[in-house]
Amino acid sequence: MLTDYGYVGLFLIIAILFAVSMPLLPLTLSLLGLVPKKPNPIKTSTYECGVETIGKTWVQFNFRYYFYALLFVVFDILIVFLFPWATKLKQLGAGAFVAVLAFLLILMVGYIYAWMKRVLEWK
Amino acid sequence: MTVLDIVFWLLAVISIGAALAVVFLQNIFRAALFLVLCFFAVAGLFITLQADFLAVAQVLIYVGAISILIILAIMLTREMWRGNPGGRFQLPAFIIALGLFGVMVWAVINTSWQISAELPLVPTTAAIGSRLFGEGGLLLPLEIAAVLLLAAILGAIVLVREK
């Protein structure tokens, strides 16, 4: 079992090496003098997905995003409860099914309330 | 020293170092990113203890959701570039944290930990499923957890509604 995690660790090491080598590669190439260095104002300007940058880096975001983050946390926790039940679905039978249904119904109350109060619409 | 020992000490150093970075960094956004690293290292510690479901839940909830919540809260903060100035409560907070640390160390040292001779159960997910939902399971605490989550949703709705 633990050796299986060795593969995950291997992927992690490859990911870290990739992330480190990507910025290091052009830096070493320019230090070795293999890359010509001819800066001009347009070349050295700040680049952001092809669009010219406007204003400061830190802007205050709309507080409505927080609602979606909170909803995301709630339904993420829901998965943690549903997953162990799903792995033993057949052996656990009807009693567990009713329990999970009640669990979902309680959460649905919140979802329907959000729908009725129109907080899921973006104004 | 076995490979497991090396992995344990590596993860322990990473998690404690990241936790210290969270406390001492001035830029709170970087502090949040170090918190994510700390959560990841704790998930690794769960894997070394053969608690696979707990490790995945740690990554799913703490690394995936709680850290998103914290980072969003930072993005919503006005003038966050001012950083993390020390408040009036710096010294009292330090004393209380030190006291709590002392109590925890005392409890860890003075508890007679029971070590089972049985081999750990892998994978743990199915066993957790039958313990939660099976005969004599923990169904009532489960429904109480659902009510708690419902309270979180309702609280979020009250938070975003104008008026």
CSV table of C-alpha atoms in Angstrom, one decimal:
chain,number,residue,atom,x,y,z
A,1,MET,CA,0.0,0.0,0.0
A,2,LEU,CA,2.7,2.5,1.0
A,3,THR,CA,4.7,1.7,-2.2
A,4,ASP,CA,1.7,3.0,-4.2
A,5,TYR,CA,2.2,6.3,-2.5
A,6,GLY,CA,5.8,6.2,-3.8
A,7,TYR,CA,4.4,6.7,-7.3
A,8,VAL,CA,2.5,9.7,-6.1
A,9,GLY,CA,5.7,11.0,-4.4
A,10,LEU,CA,7.5,10.5,-7.7
A,11,PHE,CA,4.9,12.6,-9.6
A,12,LEU,CA,5.3,15.3,-6.9
A,13,ILE,CA,9.1,15.3,-7.3
A,14,ILE,CA,8.8,15.5,-11.1
A,15,ALA,CA,6.3,18.4,-10.7
A,16,ILE,CA,8.6,20.3,-8.4
A,17,LEU,CA,11.6,19.7,-10.7
A,18,PHE,CA,9.6,20.9,-13.7
A,19,ALA,CA,8.4,24.1,-11.8
A,20,VAL,CA,12.0,24.9,-10.7
A,21,SER,CA,13.7,24.1,-14.0
A,22,MET,CA,11.3,26.3,-16.1
A,23,PRO,CA,12.5,29.7,-14.6
A,24,LEU,CA,16.1,28.4,-14.1
A,25,LEU,CA,16.5,27.3,-17.7
A,26,PRO,CA,16.3,30.8,-19.3
A,27,LEU,CA,18.3,32.3,-16.4
A,28,THR,CA,21.2,29.9,-16.9
A,29,LEU,CA,21.1,30.3,-20.7
A,30,SER,CA,21.3,34.1,-20.3
A,31,LEU,CA,24.2,33.8,-17.8
A,32,LEU,CA,26.1,31.6,-20.2
A,33,GLY,CA,25.7,34.2,-22.8
A,34,LEU,CA,23.7,31.9,-25.2
A,35,VAL,CA,20.7,34.3,-25.2
A,36,PRO,CA,21.3,37.8,-26.6
A,37,LYS,CA,20.1,40.6,-24.3
A,38,LYS,CA,18.7,43.6,-26.1
A,39,PRO,CA,16.0,45.2,-23.9
A,40,ASN,CA,13.7,48.0,-25.0
A,41,PRO,CA,10.7,49.6,-23.2
A,42,ILE,CA,8.1,47.5,-25.1
A,43,LYS,CA,10.0,44.3,-24.4
A,44,THR,CA,10.4,44.9,-20.7
A,45,SER,CA,6.9,46.1,-20.0
A,46,THR,CA,4.7,44.2,-17.6
A,47,TYR,CA,2.8,41.4,-19.5
A,48,GLU,CA,-0.4,39.9,-18.3
A,49,CYS,CA,-2.2,37.5,-20.6
A,50,GLY,CA,-1.6,39.8,-23.6
A,51,VAL,CA,-3.6,42.6,-22.0
A,52,GLU,CA,-2.1,45.9,-20.8
A,53,THR,CA,-2.0,46.0,-17.0
A,54,ILE,CA,-4.2,48.6,-15.4
A,55,GLY,CA,-4.1,49.8,-11.7
A,56,LYS,CA,-2.6,48.0,-8.7
A,57,THR,CA,-2.1,44.3,-8.3
A,58,TRP,CA,-4.4,44.1,-5.3
A,59,VAL,CA,-8.0,45.1,-5.8
A,60,GLN,CA,-10.8,44.5,-3.4
A,61,PHE,CA,-13.1,41.8,-4.8
A,62,ASN,CA,-16.9,41.8,-4.5
A,63,PHE,CA,-17.9,40.2,-1.2
A,64,ARG,CA,-20.5,38.0,-3.1
A,65,TYR,CA,-17.7,35.7,-4.1
A,66,TYR,CA,-17.4,34.6,-0.4
A,67,PHE,CA,-20.9,33.2,-0.5
A,68,TYR,CA,-19.9,30.8,-3.3
A,69,ALA,CA,-16.7,29.8,-1.4
A,70,LEU,CA,-18.8,29.0,1.6
A,71,LEU,CA,-21.3,26.9,-0.5
A,72,PHE,CA,-18.3,25.1,-2.0
A,73,VAL,CA,-16.9,24.2,1.4
A,74,VAL,CA,-20.3,22.9,2.5
A,75,PHE,CA,-20.7,20.6,-0.6
A,76,ASP,CA,-17.1,19.5,-0.4
A,77,ILE,CA,-17.8,18.3,3.2
A,78,LEU,CA,-20.9,16.5,1.8
A,79,ILE,CA,-18.7,14.5,-0.5
A,80,VAL,CA,-16.6,13.3,2.4
A,81,PHE,CA,-19.7,11.8,4.0
A,82,LEU,CA,-21.1,10.4,0.8
A,83,PHE,CA,-17.9,8.7,-0.4
A,84,PRO,CA,-17.6,6.1,2.4
A,85,TRP,CA,-21.3,5.3,2.0
A,86,ALA,CA,-20.9,4.9,-1.8
A,87,THR,CA,-18.0,2.4,-1.4
A,88,LYS,CA,-20.2,0.0,0.6
A,89,LEU,CA,-23.5,0.8,-1.1
A,90,LYS,CA,-24.8,-2.7,-1.5
A,91,GLN,CA,-23.8,-4.2,1.9
A,92,LEU,CA,-25.2,-1.2,3.9
A,93,GLY,CA,-28.7,-1.5,2.4
A,94,ALA,CA,-31.9,0.5,2.8
A,95,GLY,CA,-31.3,1.9,6.3
A,96,ALA,CA,-28.1,3.7,5.3
A,97,PHE,CA,-29.9,4.9,2.1
A,98,VAL,CA,-32.6,6.5,4.2
A,99,ALA,CA,-30.0,8.1,6.4
A,100,VAL,CA,-28.1,9.6,3.5
A,101,LEU,CA,-31.4,10.7,1.9
A,102,ALA,CA,-32.3,12.6,5.2
A,103,PHE,CA,-28.8,14.1,5.2
A,104,LEU,CA,-29.3,15.4,1.6
A,105,LEU,CA,-32.8,16.6,2.3
A,106,ILE,CA,-31.6,18.7,5.3
A,107,LEU,CA,-29.0,20.3,3.0
A,108,MET,CA,-31.6,20.7,0.2
A,109,VAL,CA,-33.6,23.0,2.6
A,110,GLY,CA,-30.6,25.4,2.5
A,111,TYR,CA,-30.3,25.1,-1.3
A,112,ILE,CA,-34.0,25.7,-1.9
A,113,TYR,CA,-34.0,28.6,0.6
A,114,ALA,CA,-31.1,30.2,-1.3
A,115,TRP,CA,-33.1,29.7,-4.5
A,116,MET,CA,-36.2,31.3,-3.1
A,117,LYS,CA,-34.3,34.3,-1.7
A,118,ARG,CA,-32.7,34.7,-5.2
A,119,VAL,CA,-29.1,34.8,-3.7
A,120,LEU,CA,-27.9,32.5,-6.5
A,121,GLU,CA,-28.6,35.2,-9.1
A,122,TRP,CA,-25.7,37.6,-9.9
A,123,LYS,CA,-26.8,41.2,-9.6
B,1,MET,CA,16.7,4.9,10.0
B,2,THR,CA,14.1,3.5,7.7
B,3,VAL,CA,12.6,5.4,4.7
B,4,LEU,CA,9.4,6.0,6.7
B,5,ASP,CA,11.4,7.7,9.4
B,6,ILE,CA,13.1,10.0,6.9
B,7,VAL,CA,9.7,10.8,5.3
B,8,PHE,CA,8.2,11.5,8.7
B,9,TRP,CA,11.0,13.9,9.7
B,10,LEU,CA,10.9,15.6,6.3
B,11,LEU,CA,7.1,16.2,6.6
B,12,ALA,CA,7.4,17.3,10.3
B,13,VAL,CA,10.1,19.9,9.4
B,14,ILE,CA,8.0,21.1,6.4
B,15,SER,CA,4.8,21.4,8.4
B,16,ILE,CA,6.4,23.2,11.4
B,17,GLY,CA,8.4,25.5,9.1
B,18,ALA,CA,5.3,26.4,7.1
B,19,ALA,CA,3.3,27.0,10.3
B,20,LEU,CA,6.0,29.3,11.6
B,21,ALA,CA,6.1,31.1,8.2
B,22,VAL,CA,2.3,31.6,8.6
B,23,VAL,CA,2.8,33.4,11.9
B,24,PHE,CA,5.9,35.5,11.0
B,25,LEU,CA,5.4,36.5,7.4
B,26,GLN,CA,4.3,40.1,6.9
B,27,ASN,CA,2.4,39.5,3.6
B,28,ILE,CA,-0.8,37.7,4.6
B,29,PHE,CA,-1.4,36.3,1.1
B,30,ARG,CA,2.0,34.5,1.4
B,31,ALA,CA,1.1,33.4,4.9
B,32,ALA,CA,-2.1,31.8,3.4
B,33,LEU,CA,0.0,30.0,0.8
B,34,PHE,CA,2.3,28.6,3.5
B,35,LEU,CA,-0.8,27.4,5.4
B,36,VAL,CA,-1.7,25.4,2.3
B,37,LEU,CA,1.8,23.9,2.4
B,38,CYS,CA,1.3,23.0,6.1
B,39,PHE,CA,-2.0,21.3,5.3
B,40,PHE,CA,-0.3,19.3,2.5
B,41,ALA,CA,2.5,18.1,4.9
B,42,VAL,CA,-0.2,17.0,7.5
B,43,ALA,CA,-1.9,15.0,4.7
B,44,GLY,CA,1.5,13.4,4.0
B,45,LEU,CA,1.8,12.5,7.7
B,46,PHE,CA,-1.7,10.8,7.6
B,47,ILE,CA,-0.4,8.7,4.6
B,48,THR,CA,2.6,7.6,6.7
B,49,LEU,CA,0.1,6.5,9.4
B,50,GLN,CA,-1.8,4.5,6.7
B,51,ALA,CA,-4.9,6.6,7.2
B,52,ASP,CA,-5.6,7.0,3.5
B,53,PHE,CA,-9.2,8.3,3.7
B,54,LEU,CA,-8.1,10.9,6.2
B,55,ALA,CA,-5.3,12.0,4.0
B,56,VAL,CA,-7.6,12.4,1.0
B,57,ALA,CA,-10.2,14.2,3.1
B,58,GLN,CA,-7.4,16.5,4.4
B,59,VAL,CA,-6.4,17.4,0.8
B,60,LEU,CA,-10.0,17.7,-0.4
B,61,ILE,CA,-11.3,19.9,2.4
B,62,TYR,CA,-8.3,21.7,3.9
B,63,VAL,CA,-6.1,22.1,0.8
B,64,GLY,CA,-9.0,22.4,-1.6
B,65,ALA,CA,-11.8,24.2,0.2
B,66,ILE,CA,-10.7,25.9,3.5
B,67,SER,CA,-7.6,27.5,1.9
B,68,ILE,CA,-9.9,28.8,-1.0
B,69,LEU,CA,-12.1,30.3,1.7
B,70,ILE,CA,-9.1,31.9,3.4
B,71,ILE,CA,-7.6,33.2,0.2
B,72,LEU,CA,-11.0,34.7,-0.9
B,73,ALA,CA,-11.3,36.3,2.5
B,74,ILE,CA,-7.9,38.0,2.0
B,75,MET,CA,-8.9,39.1,-1.5
B,76,LEU,CA,-12.1,40.7,-0.1
B,77,THR,CA,-10.1,42.6,2.6
B,78,ARG,CA,-9.6,46.3,2.1
B,79,GLU,CA,-6.0,47.5,2.0
B,80,MET,CA,-4.5,44.1,2.4
B,81,TRP,CA,-1.2,45.3,1.0
B,82,ARG,CA,-0.6,47.0,4.4
B,83,GLY,CA,0.4,43.5,5.6
B,84,ASN,CA,0.1,42.1,9.1
B,85,PRO,CA,0.8,44.9,11.6
B,86,GLY,CA,1.3,43.8,15.3
B,87,GLY,CA,-1.7,44.7,17.4
B,88,ARG,CA,-2.2,45.5,21.1
B,89,PHE,CA,-2.8,41.8,21.8
B,90,GLN,CA,0.5,40.5,20.6
B,91,LEU,CA,2.0,39.9,24.0
B,92,PRO,CA,-1.1,38.4,25.7
B,93,ALA,CA,-1.7,36.2,22.6
B,94,PHE,CA,1.9,35.0,22.7
B,95,ILE,CA,1.5,34.1,26.5
B,96,ILE,CA,-1.8,32.3,25.9
B,97,ALA,CA,-0.3,30.4,22.9
B,98,LEU,CA,2.7,29.4,25.0
B,99,GLY,CA,0.4,28.2,27.8
B,100,LEU,CA,-1.6,26.1,25.4
B,101,PHE,CA,1.5,24.7,23.8
B,102,GLY,CA,2.7,23.8,27.3
B,103,VAL,CA,-0.6,22.0,28.2
B,104,MET,CA,-0.5,20.1,24.9
B,105,VAL,CA,3.1,18.9,25.4
B,106,TRP,CA,2.3,18.0,29.0
B,107,ALA,CA,-0.8,16.0,27.8
B,108,VAL,CA,1.2,14.2,25.1
B,109,ILE,CA,4.0,13.2,27.5
B,110,ASN,CA,1.7,12.1,30.3
B,111,THR,CA,-0.8,10.1,28.3
B,112,SER,CA,-0.1,6.3,28.3
B,113,TRP,CA,-0.7,5.7,24.6
B,114,GLN,CA,-2.1,2.3,23.7
B,115,ILE,CA,-0.4,0.7,20.8
B,116,SER,CA,-2.4,-2.0,19.0
B,117,ALA,CA,-0.4,-5.1,17.9
B,118,GLU,CA,-2.8,-5.6,14.9
B,119,LEU,CA,-1.7,-4.5,11.4
B,120,PRO,CA,-3.4,-1.3,10.1
B,121,LEU,CA,-6.5,-1.8,8.0
B,122,VAL,CA,-6.1,-0.8,4.4
B,123,PRO,CA,-7.9,0.7,2.6
B,124,THR,CA,-9.8,2.4,5.3
B,125,THR,CA,-12.7,4.0,3.3
B,126,ALA,CA,-15.0,0.9,3.3
B,127,ALA,CA,-14.4,0.3,7.0
B,128,ILE,CA,-15.3,3.9,7.8
B,129,GLY,CA,-18.4,3.6,5.6
B,130,SER,CA,-19.7,0.5,7.5
B,131,ARG,CA,-18.8,2.1,10.9
B,132,LEU,CA,-20.7,5.3,10.0
B,133,PHE,CA,-23.7,3.8,8.3
B,134,GLY,CA,-23.8,0.2,9.4
B,135,GLU,CA,-25.3,-1.6,12.4
B,136,GLY,CA,-25.0,0.6,15.5
B,137,GLY,CA,-23.5,3.3,13.3
B,138,LEU,CA,-23.1,7.0,14.0
B,139,LEU,CA,-26.3,8.1,12.2
B,140,LEU,CA,-27.5,10.7,14.7
B,141,PRO,CA,-24.1,12.6,14.7
B,142,LEU,CA,-24.3,12.4,10.9
B,143,GLU,CA,-27.7,14.2,10.8
B,144,ILE,CA,-26.4,16.7,13.3
B,145,ALA,CA,-23.5,17.4,11.0
B,146,ALA,CA,-26.1,18.0,8.2
B,147,VAL,CA,-27.9,20.5,10.4
B,148,LEU,CA,-24.5,22.2,11.1
B,149,LEU,CA,-23.8,22.5,7.4
B,150,LEU,CA,-27.4,23.8,6.8
B,151,ALA,CA,-26.6,26.5,9.4
B,152,ALA,CA,-23.5,27.4,7.5
B,153,ILE,CA,-25.5,27.8,4.2
B,154,LEU,CA,-28.2,29.9,5.9
B,155,GLY,CA,-25.4,32.1,7.6
B,156,ALA,CA,-23.8,32.6,4.2
B,157,ILE,CA,-27.2,33.6,2.7
B,158,VAL,CA,-27.8,36.2,5.5
B,159,LEU,CA,-24.3,37.5,4.9
B,160,VAL,CA,-24.7,38.3,1.2
B,161,ARG,CA,-28.3,39.6,1.3
B,162,GLU,CA,-28.6,43.3,1.1
B,163,LYS,CA,-31.1,45.2,3.4
